[in-house]
C-alpha cells in the first residue's frame, strides 16, 4: 500500500510552503484586507513564475502537464498561507472547466494564456441567497446573448473572463464570457473576507460562447465542482492545520495561574479535538486526491467527503483558535480573524455544507443502487 | 498514490488467502459479528481449537519470533493477515491480552527458561492470560495502585484487590503490578510479576455489566505467594514494565465493533419516517454524512499508517484517534438506529441476529469502549502530550512519598 504523496510531491509541498513564507503571504492577505487593492499582484506574479497556474494544463497548451496530486499539495500551502490571489477561481474552476469541457479552439484560445497568467478566469454561479438549482437560475442565454445578474462572484472584479451558468430554454448551460466585453457591468462587493475580492456581474445582451455544447450544463457543472471540491478541501485543510498550530503555540507561551495555559486539560483537549478534525480531514482529502488524480468512479463520493470533512475541520479550528487566544483572538491585530474569515469564504465559495452533505448521501444512494 | 501491494506483499496476501480459504468459512455478510449469541463456554472451546490450528500451521502470533511459537512476520504482514482474516468467521476474543500484551512483556523481561515454558502455550491458545492492573482507586491514574507486595526470603506475599480484569475467570496466568514500597514516590515503588491464577488466595468475582454480560471481574488477593523468579523487571521498576504493556495495549485496541455508517444507511433506506423513507429526511442525511466522513477518515488514516509500515516506518500515536472517534460514533449510531425503529427499537428481540440487537448491543458497548483501554479523556491527554508536545497537567502528587498523597479513601 502506498497511500501517501511521493517524495517528489512532498518536496514540492515543502518548497511551496517555504516560498509562501518568504513571500509573507499571510501579511499580504492582511494588506489586501485592510487596503484598496483587490489582490496582491506581486504574489500573484511570483505564483505564476513558480509555474503553479500551469500545473495541470496539458503541454500541448503550454502547460506543465503535471498531475492533480501536485496541484493538491500546492493548494494545501496556499490555504495555510491565506494567499490573497485569484488562484482558486482561475485554476480550480475556470482552467478546469476549460480542460474538461472546452472545444479545441476554446482550449487553444484560453489555456496557454491561463498557464502564463496573462488572463484570469472565474466561475459565476450564485444569483441570490437561495442555493442555485436548474429551476431557480434566472440568467438566460439566447443565441449568443447572455442576460441576467450573478452575485458574490469570487474574483469577479479581477477576472478577465468567467464561466457562467445560465438557462437556455428549460435546460442549464455553461458559457464563457469575456468580462471586458460590451454589456458586462461589474460592481465590487464587500464581503466578510476582503482578502479575496468579490463582485456582482450584470450581463445585458453580453456576447457569450457556449462551453460544452453537447453536454448537459448542470451535470457538467456538478462534475467541475466535484473536481474543484477536492482542491478547495486541500486549501481548507491547510488553513485548519495553520489554526491548530497557532492555537498550540499561543497556549504554550501564554501563562495564567502560574502555568502555561497549554497545561490545562480544557485547552489540551480542545487542541486534541482540533488535531482529530485535521487528521480525519487530511485522510479524507487524500482519498479525494486519489480519486481526482485517477479519475476514479468514486470521485463524487470522495470529493464530497473531503469537502465536508475539510469544511468542518477548518470551522472547528478557526473558531477554537480564537477561543484559545482569549481576548487577543478577538483583536484586529492578531491573525486569528484572517483565518476565521477565510474559513467562511472557502466554505461558501462552491456551495454550502448542507449542499455537499446532500451530494455525499446522493452519491452513496447511487452507488448502492448499482 | 495507490492502494496496491508491493510484489512481496501480494505474494504474502495470496499465501494468507489460500490458507484461510482452505481452513475457515467466509462471512456471509461482511458486517456480521463472528458468532453472535454463542455462549462463553462454546465460544472458548471453538476459539481454542482455532488457535491450535493456527499454531500447528505456523500462523499463530505473526509478530512473535518463531522460536517462541510465532512466525517472525513484519508489521505489514500482520496487517495483511488482519485484512484477509476479517473476511472470515474467525473465533477469537480470548487470547488478545496474552498474545498482544503479556507475551511481549515476557519476551523483554522473563528468563530464557520462562519464555520457553510460557510463550508457546500462550501462542497455541492452551493457556490464557489476563492483565491485573486497574484497582478500585486506580484507573486512569494507574500508578496510584495499592495492592501490596512484601518480599520475605525468595517469596513475595500479595494482598489487595484488582478490578476490570477481563477474562480472569477463565485465565490460567496473569500479569500483575503491585506496590512494593509505599514510602517511595508514586511511580518508583511499583513491582511487576506474573502469577498462576490458581494460586491459593486468588479469588475471582464476576462484575455484572450494564449490558447484562460479565466479561470482567474483581480479583482479590489474600496472602497470595509469588516466587521472586516470577518478578519481571527490577524491584521498584514496575512502572517502566507497565508502560511497555500499555503501549502494546494501545496498538491492540482498534475500532469499536458494532453498527457503522453502512448499517445506519441501510436502516434509513428500509424504514419510514414522517410518512416517507427515513433516508429522504434532511436531518437523517445530515447525520449520515457526518458518520460517513468519520468512518472514511478513520479508514484512510489506517491506510496512511499501513503505508508508513509498508515503507518500514513506525506509525505515530495517531492510532489514539481511532478509539475516540469510533466509540463516540458507535454511541450515536446505536442511538439513531433505535430511534429510527421508533418505540419498537428498545424491545429486546428473540434472536441475537435481529437488527434491533445490533443497535442495542452497540448502545451499551459504546459506553464501555469509551472507557476501556484509556478513556476518551486520557486519550486526549496522550494526543496533546505525545503527538502535539503540550505540557503535562500540573500534578498534586509529584515528588511526594506515595503514602502521603491525598486519596479518595483518606
XYZ file of C-alpha atoms in Angstrom:
780
model
C 0.000 0.000 0.000
C 1.243 3.427 -0.923
C -1.468 5.837 0.238
C 0.830 8.808 0.518
C 2.214 11.564 -1.671
C 5.521 10.709 -3.361
C 8.782 12.159 -2.111
C 8.842 14.487 -5.139
C 5.366 15.734 -4.299
C 6.337 16.211 -0.654
C 9.390 18.156 -1.812
C 7.165 20.368 -3.963
C 4.918 20.941 -0.953
C 7.874 21.856 1.223
C 9.158 24.283 -1.414
C 5.689 25.802 -1.758
C 5.445 26.332 1.992
C 8.879 27.953 2.230
C 8.214 30.104 -0.816
C 4.900 31.381 0.586
C 6.540 32.054 3.956
C 9.340 34.016 2.315
C 6.743 35.954 0.314
C 4.999 36.797 3.631
C 1.728 35.618 2.182
C -0.264 35.979 5.434
C 0.978 39.554 5.843
C -0.041 40.280 2.266
C -3.501 38.850 2.950
C -3.841 41.375 5.776
C -2.659 44.201 3.476
C -5.288 43.311 0.895
C -7.916 43.047 3.626
C -7.037 46.479 5.008
C -6.155 48.246 1.756
C -7.739 49.191 -1.525
C -6.187 46.537 -3.739
C -8.298 43.527 -4.805
C -5.424 41.021 -4.655
C -1.664 41.014 -4.210
C -0.221 41.407 -7.682
C 3.395 40.771 -6.718
C 2.488 37.479 -5.004
C 0.323 36.508 -7.976
C 3.231 37.192 -10.359
C 5.522 35.055 -8.195
C 2.961 32.244 -8.163
C 2.850 32.399 -11.957
C 6.652 32.368 -12.160
C 6.642 29.232 -9.995
C 4.554 27.687 -12.780
C 1.662 26.823 -10.459
C -1.045 28.251 -12.737
C 0.211 25.895 -15.455
C 0.303 22.770 -13.270
C -2.457 20.630 -14.821
C -2.682 22.335 -18.236
C -1.533 19.842 -20.894
C 1.819 20.503 -22.524
C 0.201 20.973 -25.956
C -1.434 24.095 -24.496
C 1.826 25.345 -22.986
C 1.138 23.891 -19.536
C 3.318 21.665 -17.361
C 1.062 18.625 -17.776
C 1.608 17.565 -14.188
C -0.943 15.554 -12.227
C -3.568 16.633 -9.747
C -1.552 15.370 -6.801
C 0.919 18.199 -7.430
C -1.929 20.702 -7.506
C -3.310 19.276 -4.241
C -0.093 19.888 -2.307
C 0.146 23.431 -3.698
C -3.488 24.058 -2.691
C -2.783 22.977 0.878
C 0.039 25.504 1.169
C -1.978 28.319 -0.425
C -4.666 27.628 2.172
C -2.185 27.523 5.023
C -0.786 30.909 3.998
C -4.124 32.591 3.094
C -2.611 33.572 -0.267
C -4.519 36.685 -1.450
C -4.588 35.728 -5.132
C -7.292 34.589 -7.573
C -5.690 31.132 -7.738
C -8.723 29.028 -6.739
C -11.092 30.823 -9.128
C -8.718 30.820 -12.054
C -7.110 27.398 -11.616
C -9.545 25.050 -9.809
C -12.645 26.424 -11.529
C -12.036 28.292 -14.819
C -8.971 26.360 -16.021
C -10.508 23.025 -15.023
C -13.787 23.880 -16.768
C -11.881 24.587 -19.974
C -9.758 21.442 -19.699
C -12.816 19.226 -19.253
C -15.396 20.974 -21.476
C -13.567 23.297 -23.870
C -13.569 22.760 -27.639
C -10.116 22.545 -29.156
C -10.495 26.125 -30.318
C -11.503 27.340 -26.847
C -8.602 25.485 -25.288
C -6.191 26.993 -27.815
C -7.554 30.411 -27.063
C -7.633 30.290 -23.268
C -5.325 27.643 -21.818
C -1.928 28.987 -22.923
C -2.839 32.425 -21.530
C -4.151 30.891 -18.285
C -0.891 28.964 -17.974
C 1.201 32.136 -18.225
C -1.206 34.098 -16.020
C -1.847 36.539 -18.848
C -5.551 36.097 -18.137
C -7.522 35.241 -15.010
C -10.811 33.361 -15.018
C -13.560 32.621 -12.524
C -16.909 30.867 -12.134
C -20.088 32.964 -11.876
C -22.894 30.812 -10.485
C -24.649 32.371 -7.458
C -27.664 34.587 -8.145
C -29.455 35.025 -4.838
C -29.473 33.962 -1.190
C -31.079 30.677 -2.289
C -28.800 27.809 -3.254
C -28.667 27.611 -7.082
C -30.655 24.921 -8.922
C -31.703 24.277 -12.534
C -35.156 25.598 -11.593
C -34.143 28.860 -9.945
C -31.420 30.033 -12.373
C -32.509 33.327 -13.911
C -29.546 34.187 -16.158
C -30.648 33.434 -19.689
C -28.770 32.621 -22.842
C -30.470 33.389 -26.169
C -28.349 32.547 -29.166
C -25.037 34.023 -28.085
C -26.528 36.769 -25.920
C -26.469 36.479 -22.143
C -28.792 38.369 -19.795
C -29.028 38.334 -16.030
C -27.069 39.015 -12.848
C -24.599 36.966 -10.823
C -23.578 37.955 -7.319
C -20.837 37.073 -4.822
C -18.553 36.066 -7.688
C -15.145 35.450 -6.136
C -12.510 37.444 -8.046
C -15.283 38.768 -10.297
C -13.632 42.212 -10.428
C -10.184 40.732 -11.137
C -11.016 38.121 -13.747
C -10.761 38.669 -17.483
C -13.392 36.070 -18.248
C -15.983 33.999 -16.436
C -17.585 30.603 -16.834
C -21.256 31.477 -16.311
C -24.192 29.188 -15.585
C -27.436 30.105 -17.346
C -30.724 28.748 -18.661
C -31.186 28.147 -22.361
C -34.879 27.386 -22.623
C -35.528 24.786 -19.911
C -32.011 23.393 -19.684
C -28.960 24.680 -17.907
C -25.871 25.594 -19.892
C -22.393 26.922 -19.216
C -20.896 29.688 -21.260
C -17.709 31.709 -21.492
C -17.967 35.474 -21.244
C -15.197 37.986 -21.784
C -15.710 40.365 -18.859
C -14.381 43.380 -20.782
C -16.981 42.907 -23.471
C -19.914 45.241 -24.118
C -22.955 44.656 -21.932
C -20.973 43.433 -18.895
C -21.177 45.602 -15.807
C -19.022 44.656 -12.811
C -19.617 46.040 -9.305
C -17.250 45.158 -6.476
C -18.985 43.691 -3.418
C -17.758 43.943 0.134
C -17.736 40.599 1.956
C -16.736 39.111 5.304
C -13.350 38.252 3.773
C -11.973 41.262 1.904
C -8.637 39.432 1.475
C -10.409 37.832 -1.507
C -12.256 40.101 -3.878
C -15.911 39.631 -4.825
C -18.225 41.266 -7.314
C -21.669 41.212 -8.792
C -21.784 40.982 -12.563
C -24.678 42.161 -14.686
C -24.979 40.849 -18.233
C -27.065 42.827 -20.691
C -27.068 41.194 -24.121
C -23.435 40.307 -23.430
C -21.756 38.107 -26.007
C -21.302 34.558 -24.690
C -19.725 31.408 -26.077
C -21.257 28.039 -25.131
C -18.892 25.808 -23.150
C -19.598 22.102 -23.641
C -22.117 22.403 -26.465
C -23.157 18.743 -26.435
C -23.397 18.101 -22.685
C -25.988 18.770 -20.004
C -24.713 22.009 -18.473
C -25.952 21.233 -14.968
C -24.338 17.793 -14.824
C -21.134 19.194 -16.342
C -21.076 21.924 -13.699
C -21.530 19.383 -10.904
C -18.561 17.432 -12.293
C -16.445 20.574 -12.367
C -17.492 21.391 -8.799
C -16.645 17.842 -7.680
C -13.132 18.157 -9.045
C -12.712 21.651 -7.622
C -14.070 20.489 -4.252
C -11.019 18.300 -3.689
C -8.709 21.259 -4.322
C -10.773 23.621 -2.173
C -10.682 20.937 0.542
C -6.879 20.951 0.469
C -6.884 24.741 0.930
C -9.267 24.320 3.865
C -7.066 21.577 5.301
C -4.002 23.838 5.148
C -5.952 26.628 6.851
C -7.242 24.289 9.550
C -3.781 22.984 10.358
C -2.394 26.530 10.494
C -5.071 27.425 13.077
C -4.290 24.331 15.157
C -0.601 25.272 15.187
C -1.368 28.899 16.077
C -3.533 27.769 18.994
C -0.853 25.375 20.163
C 1.946 27.939 20.059
C -0.111 30.594 21.798
C -1.214 28.182 24.533
C 2.405 27.146 25.181
C 3.563 30.726 25.626
C 0.585 32.202 27.472
C 0.781 31.833 31.263
C -2.189 32.040 33.644
C -2.468 30.873 37.246
C 1.310 30.459 37.186
C 1.463 27.946 34.354
C 1.190 27.765 30.557
C -2.485 27.508 29.614
C -1.460 24.579 27.379
C -1.122 22.534 30.589
C -4.848 22.870 31.378
C -6.924 19.966 30.132
C -9.667 22.331 29.000
C -7.171 23.734 26.484
C -5.301 20.490 25.760
C -8.491 18.636 24.934
C -9.645 21.469 22.712
C -6.393 21.277 20.752
C -6.566 17.455 20.684
C -10.033 17.800 19.123
C -8.596 20.158 16.511
C -5.946 17.527 15.772
C -8.603 14.833 15.376
C -10.618 17.013 12.988
C -7.488 17.845 10.970
C -6.329 14.212 10.748
C -9.748 12.965 9.622
C -9.893 15.758 7.054
C -6.360 15.020 5.858
C -7.114 11.330 5.348
C -10.343 12.178 3.515
C -8.510 14.747 1.386
C -6.024 12.045 0.397
C -9.000 9.907 -0.647
C -10.209 12.858 -2.744
C -6.748 13.396 -4.207
C -6.502 9.752 -5.181
C -9.941 9.803 -6.842
C -9.207 13.108 -8.633
C -5.814 12.014 -9.912
C -7.042 8.633 -11.170
C -10.453 9.853 -12.367
C -11.959 7.070 -10.245
C -15.704 6.318 -10.319
C -15.669 7.096 -6.570
C -14.828 10.759 -7.327
C -18.269 12.251 -6.464
C -18.241 10.458 -3.110
C -14.573 11.189 -2.440
C -14.928 14.852 -3.411
C -17.935 15.426 -1.163
C -16.271 13.528 1.679
C -13.109 15.605 1.506
C -15.090 18.842 1.138
C -17.454 18.152 4.084
C -14.640 16.909 6.282
C -12.276 19.805 5.495
C -15.020 22.447 5.880
C -15.814 21.014 9.289
C -12.141 20.901 10.327
C -11.456 24.492 9.261
C -14.587 25.731 11.028
C -13.666 23.875 14.217
C -10.025 25.004 14.158
C -10.570 28.637 13.168
C -13.211 29.291 15.833
C -11.425 27.385 18.613
C -8.178 29.128 17.701
C -9.840 32.451 18.565
C -11.208 30.900 21.775
C -7.738 29.640 22.769
C -6.302 33.115 22.249
C -8.904 34.644 24.555
C -9.420 38.413 24.181
C -6.339 38.739 21.981
C -8.003 36.428 19.477
C -10.817 38.940 19.110
C -8.483 41.812 18.204
C -7.908 43.119 14.702
C -4.148 42.977 15.371
C -3.912 39.180 15.769
C -4.196 36.993 12.664
C -6.888 34.686 14.091
C -9.671 36.579 12.352
C -7.976 36.346 8.964
C -8.397 32.553 9.150
C -11.906 32.820 10.615
C -12.870 34.984 7.626
C -11.151 32.800 5.026
C -12.750 29.725 6.521
C -16.185 31.244 5.892
C -15.202 32.404 2.402
C -13.942 28.974 1.334
C -16.970 27.257 2.897
C -19.281 29.492 0.858
C -17.378 29.526 -2.408
C -18.612 26.346 -4.110
C -21.729 25.520 -2.133
C -22.686 25.185 1.498
C -22.055 22.335 3.900
C -25.704 21.239 3.612
C -25.386 21.079 -0.172
C -22.249 18.951 -0.021
C -23.633 16.653 2.663
C -26.664 16.067 0.455
C -24.378 15.421 -2.531
C -22.442 12.897 -0.456
C -25.526 10.913 0.540
C -26.925 11.146 -3.006
C -23.704 9.719 -4.447
C -23.855 6.870 -1.926
C -27.503 6.208 -2.841
C -26.462 5.918 -6.496
C -23.541 3.652 -5.593
C -25.863 1.406 -3.575
C -28.308 1.067 -6.464
C -25.682 -0.275 -8.875
C -0.548 7.202 -4.609
C -2.266 3.836 -4.869
C -3.713 1.020 -2.784
C -1.622 -1.719 -4.335
C 0.561 -4.256 -2.566
C 4.269 -4.483 -3.314
C 5.277 -7.754 -5.003
C 6.255 -9.325 -1.664
C 3.072 -8.093 -0.016
C 0.935 -9.519 -2.829
C 2.727 -12.857 -2.526
C 2.150 -12.925 1.220
C -1.507 -11.928 0.800
C -2.035 -14.801 -1.615
C -0.412 -17.242 0.788
C -2.676 -16.000 3.609
C -5.763 -16.062 1.397
C -5.068 -19.609 0.192
C -4.628 -20.920 3.716
C -7.702 -19.124 5.076
C -9.959 -20.250 2.242
C -8.910 -23.852 2.876
C -9.342 -23.635 6.649
C -12.031 -21.074 7.517
C -15.540 -20.098 6.432
C -16.202 -16.824 4.653
C -18.596 -14.427 6.383
C -21.960 -14.326 4.657
C -22.436 -10.691 5.412
C -19.290 -8.650 5.828
C -20.641 -6.738 8.776
C -21.917 -9.592 10.934
C -20.023 -10.451 14.091
C -18.077 -13.686 14.364
C -20.518 -15.810 16.332
C -23.327 -13.651 17.699
C -25.316 -15.153 20.524
C -22.964 -18.045 21.301
C -22.359 -18.811 24.995
C -18.923 -18.220 26.506
C -18.032 -21.900 27.057
C -18.829 -22.871 23.479
C -17.041 -19.815 22.109
C -13.957 -20.607 24.214
C -13.740 -24.201 23.085
C -14.163 -23.134 19.449
C -11.506 -20.430 19.862
C -9.047 -22.894 21.432
C -9.462 -25.304 18.521
C -8.876 -22.496 16.041
C -5.804 -21.211 17.924
C -4.297 -24.702 17.920
C -4.909 -24.995 14.199
C -3.176 -21.660 13.590
C -0.252 -22.760 15.735
C 0.138 -26.124 14.020
C 0.082 -24.476 10.598
C 2.551 -21.746 11.524
C 0.036 -18.865 11.526
C -0.079 -18.122 15.260
C 1.270 -14.848 16.697
C 2.626 -13.498 13.450
C 4.671 -10.770 15.139
C 6.434 -13.134 17.576
C 9.832 -14.739 16.876
C 9.467 -18.283 15.584
C 11.421 -19.855 18.485
C 8.535 -18.919 20.818
C 5.791 -20.161 18.531
C 5.351 -17.106 16.325
C 6.094 -16.507 12.677
C 8.582 -13.624 12.761
C 6.464 -11.597 10.329
C 6.876 -7.907 9.576
C 4.255 -5.410 10.838
C 2.847 -5.012 7.332
C 2.412 -8.783 7.043
C 0.460 -8.709 10.284
C -1.788 -6.028 8.795
C -2.330 -8.108 5.653
C -3.248 -11.124 7.776
C -5.756 -8.970 9.672
C -7.303 -7.673 6.454
C -7.711 -11.132 4.950
C -8.861 -12.765 8.192
C -11.582 -10.117 8.630
C -13.374 -11.653 5.632
C -13.825 -14.937 7.506
C -15.812 -16.062 10.500
C -12.978 -16.497 12.959
C -13.475 -17.317 16.621
C -11.500 -15.129 18.990
C -11.636 -12.741 21.900
C -9.750 -14.834 24.459
C -6.053 -14.663 23.618
C -5.509 -10.995 22.759
C -4.343 -9.932 26.242
C -1.832 -12.762 26.434
C -0.530 -12.655 22.887
C -0.737 -8.900 22.492
C 0.382 -7.662 25.916
C 1.700 -10.347 28.296
C 3.723 -12.111 25.590
C 5.754 -9.059 24.520
C 6.464 -8.215 28.192
C 7.687 -11.744 28.905
C 9.891 -11.515 25.825
C 11.510 -8.367 27.201
C 11.811 -9.254 30.887
C 11.482 -13.026 31.527
C 14.352 -15.542 31.675
C 15.017 -17.713 28.642
C 13.697 -20.715 30.508
C 10.446 -18.917 31.352
C 9.987 -17.770 27.766
C 10.357 -21.355 26.514
C 7.914 -22.574 29.158
C 5.146 -19.947 28.843
C 5.219 -18.437 25.361
C 4.452 -21.451 23.132
C 1.302 -22.481 25.106
C 0.214 -18.834 25.005
C 0.683 -18.803 21.243
C -1.210 -22.076 20.886
C -4.148 -20.862 22.969
C -3.640 -23.641 25.521
C -3.021 -21.202 28.354
C -4.917 -17.960 28.681
C -3.539 -14.832 30.341
C -5.180 -11.814 31.929
C -3.948 -8.397 32.985
C -4.230 -7.393 36.660
C -3.603 -3.639 36.556
C -6.600 -1.425 37.453
C -7.842 -1.101 41.006
C -10.946 0.471 42.523
C -8.833 3.531 43.370
C -6.517 3.445 40.346
C -7.982 3.521 36.847
C -6.874 6.345 34.587
C -4.323 7.123 37.299
C -2.972 3.577 37.207
C 0.248 4.407 39.080
C -1.918 5.149 42.124
C -2.426 1.399 42.680
C -2.185 -0.003 46.217
C -2.113 -3.810 46.020
C 0.731 -4.578 48.389
C 3.704 -6.871 47.766
C 6.165 -7.832 50.505
C 9.328 -9.860 49.976
C 10.440 -12.417 52.542
C 13.352 -14.609 51.520
C 12.628 -15.629 47.906
C 8.885 -15.243 48.130
C 6.553 -12.285 47.719
C 3.241 -12.038 49.555
C 0.464 -10.167 47.774
C -2.577 -8.555 49.402
C -5.120 -6.269 47.750
C -7.727 -6.010 45.043
C -7.768 -5.599 41.262
C -10.790 -4.701 39.124
C -11.994 -4.675 35.493
C -9.924 -7.782 34.838
C -11.223 -9.153 31.526
C -11.305 -12.921 31.350
C -9.875 -13.507 34.862
C -12.479 -16.244 35.363
C -11.079 -18.433 32.581
C -7.414 -17.324 32.709
C -4.549 -19.593 33.682
C -1.978 -16.853 34.319
C -1.927 -13.130 34.917
C 0.434 -10.170 34.751
C 0.275 -8.080 37.899
C 1.542 -4.674 39.059
C 1.879 -4.108 42.816
C 3.177 -1.529 45.276
C 6.305 -2.849 46.944
C 7.322 0.423 48.633
C 4.658 2.905 49.757
C 7.254 5.307 51.141
C 8.838 5.830 47.717
C 7.430 8.311 45.197
C 4.340 7.145 43.363
C 5.960 5.816 40.157
C 9.075 4.478 41.911
C 7.629 1.967 44.383
C 5.975 -0.459 41.952
C 6.999 -4.047 41.162
C 5.704 -6.256 38.341
C 5.048 -10.039 38.399
C 3.346 -12.835 36.599
C 1.413 -15.432 38.554
C -0.615 -18.606 38.363
C -4.288 -17.660 38.657
C -4.914 -20.950 40.503
C -2.585 -19.822 43.352
C -4.160 -20.123 46.822
C -5.628 -16.792 47.954
C -6.712 -15.606 44.484
C -10.460 -15.075 44.344
C -12.256 -14.046 41.147
C -15.702 -12.419 41.353
C -17.544 -11.517 38.133
C -18.838 -7.966 37.664
C -22.250 -7.655 36.067
C -22.046 -5.013 33.321
C -24.753 -2.593 32.172
C -25.275 -4.813 29.124
C -26.086 -7.741 31.440
C -22.921 -9.631 30.445
C -19.981 -10.318 32.753
C -16.714 -10.277 30.778
C -14.677 -8.733 33.534
C -14.107 -9.297 37.200
C -12.887 -8.190 40.554
C -9.851 -10.187 41.673
C -8.997 -10.364 45.378
C -5.526 -11.313 46.684
C -5.242 -12.669 50.222
C -1.696 -13.672 51.203
C -1.008 -14.916 47.694
C 2.570 -16.217 47.340
C 4.649 -15.490 44.233
C 8.240 -16.741 43.899
C 10.735 -13.915 43.263
C 11.783 -15.560 39.983
C 8.349 -14.535 38.586
C 9.203 -10.871 39.022
C 9.522 -9.016 35.678
C 11.992 -6.132 35.805
C 13.765 -4.861 38.921
C 12.125 -4.212 42.280
C 10.689 -0.675 42.089
C 10.826 -0.658 38.274
C 7.274 -1.898 37.746
C 6.022 1.330 36.174
C 8.505 1.039 33.321
C 7.378 -2.538 32.654
C 3.717 -1.489 32.864
C 4.285 1.236 30.276
C 5.672 -1.367 27.845
C 2.472 -3.335 28.338
C 0.201 -0.323 27.892
C 1.983 0.706 24.713
C 1.099 -2.684 23.315
C -2.467 -2.302 24.588
C -2.912 0.851 22.568
C -1.723 -0.924 19.449
C -4.169 -3.753 20.183
C -7.240 -1.536 20.736
C -8.896 -0.883 17.419
C -12.229 0.197 16.058
C -15.289 -0.060 18.228
C -17.211 -3.012 16.806
C -20.882 -2.617 16.027
C -23.157 -0.901 13.529
C -21.392 1.707 11.403
C -22.342 4.029 8.542
C -23.425 1.273 6.154
C -25.818 -0.321 8.650
C -27.309 3.067 9.548
C -27.656 3.907 5.845
C -29.359 0.579 5.088
C -31.656 1.052 8.050
C -32.659 4.527 6.835
C -33.333 3.120 3.342
C -35.659 0.468 4.749
C -37.699 2.328 7.365
C -40.383 5.005 7.212
C -40.148 8.350 8.941
C -42.780 11.072 8.782
C -44.627 9.216 6.017
C -41.665 8.731 3.693
C -38.441 6.722 3.711
C -36.131 7.883 6.510
C -33.295 8.362 4.005
C -35.307 11.207 2.417
C -35.246 13.149 5.674
C -32.810 16.053 5.779
C -31.768 15.546 9.372
C -31.096 11.852 8.700
C -28.965 12.721 5.671
C -27.051 15.283 7.693
C -26.162 12.742 10.384
C -25.323 10.021 7.868
C -22.963 12.369 6.033
C -21.107 13.132 9.274
C -20.750 9.444 10.101
C -19.593 8.614 6.593
C -16.890 11.281 6.854
C -15.764 9.918 10.224
C -15.675 6.300 9.026
C -13.927 7.266 5.838
C -11.462 9.453 7.742
C -10.574 6.553 10.040
C -10.308 4.115 7.145
C -7.880 6.303 5.228
C -5.960 7.214 8.379
C -5.427 3.489 8.780
C -4.280 3.295 5.151
C -1.795 6.093 5.800
C -0.475 4.168 8.807
C -0.249 0.976 6.775
C 1.657 2.893 4.094
C 4.130 4.001 6.755
C 4.536 0.368 7.856
C 4.948 -0.685 4.249
C 7.835 1.768 3.906
C 9.342 0.308 7.073
C 8.466 3.358 9.188
C 6.755 3.323 12.577
C 3.291 4.855 12.501
C 2.851 7.578 15.102
C 0.491 7.503 18.071
C -2.179 8.788 15.679
C -3.837 5.421 16.346
C -5.202 7.088 19.507
C -7.780 8.968 17.444
C -9.398 5.734 16.237
C -10.919 4.752 19.555
C -12.154 8.251 20.410
C -13.849 8.736 17.059
C -15.253 5.224 16.604
C -16.508 4.890 20.190
C -18.448 8.136 20.032
C -19.708 7.392 16.535
C -20.946 3.976 17.655
C -22.824 5.529 20.561
C -24.563 7.994 18.237
C -25.325 5.412 15.529
C -26.717 2.968 18.090
C -28.992 5.665 19.466
C -30.024 6.692 15.953
C -30.760 3.093 14.937
C -33.121 2.539 17.824
C -34.705 5.943 17.253
C -35.440 5.050 13.614
C -37.207 1.876 14.788
C -39.399 4.109 16.926
C -40.932 2.621 20.085
C -40.064 -0.890 18.855
C -36.367 -0.043 18.873
C -35.956 -0.816 22.534
C -37.819 -4.151 22.526
C -35.368 -6.993 23.111
C -35.589 -9.361 20.121
C -35.844 -13.149 20.430
C -32.952 -13.761 18.057
C -29.471 -12.322 18.518
C -29.313 -11.917 14.731
C -32.146 -9.379 14.717
C -31.389 -5.834 13.642
C -32.526 -4.371 16.985
C -29.949 -6.439 18.847
C -27.039 -4.924 16.933
C -28.077 -1.380 17.873
C -28.981 -2.308 21.442
C -25.610 -4.007 21.986
C -23.862 -1.020 20.371
C -25.719 1.307 22.741
C -24.168 -0.441 25.736
C -20.898 -1.463 24.106
C -20.080 2.124 23.114
C -20.496 3.314 26.699
C -17.866 0.738 27.668
C -15.395 1.239 24.856
C -15.190 4.967 25.575
C -13.709 3.962 28.942
C -11.789 0.708 28.364
C -8.095 0.772 27.482
C -7.777 4.532 28.056
C -10.796 6.832 28.452
C -11.608 9.457 25.829
C -10.126 11.999 28.231
C -6.871 10.096 28.801
C -6.527 9.596 25.039
C -6.926 13.353 24.521
C -4.117 13.849 27.044
C -1.993 11.377 25.095
C -2.678 13.148 21.807
C -1.934 16.571 23.237
C 1.196 15.490 25.121
C 2.732 12.784 22.944
C 1.657 13.898 19.474
C 1.440 17.670 19.844
C 4.035 18.141 22.591
C 1.857 20.131 25.015
C 2.981 20.145 28.662
C 1.635 17.721 31.268
C -1.030 18.900 33.657
C 0.282 20.208 36.988
C 0.205 17.338 39.432
C -0.581 17.331 43.129
C 1.310 14.063 43.683
C 4.727 14.948 42.268
C 7.796 14.291 44.422
C 5.710 13.156 47.409
C 6.065 9.719 49.038
C 3.117 7.616 47.891
C 1.714 7.129 51.385
C 1.401 10.912 51.861
C -0.612 11.566 48.675
C -4.260 12.503 49.323
C -6.660 9.848 48.024
C -10.404 9.112 47.983
C -10.028 6.744 50.937
C -8.237 9.188 53.196
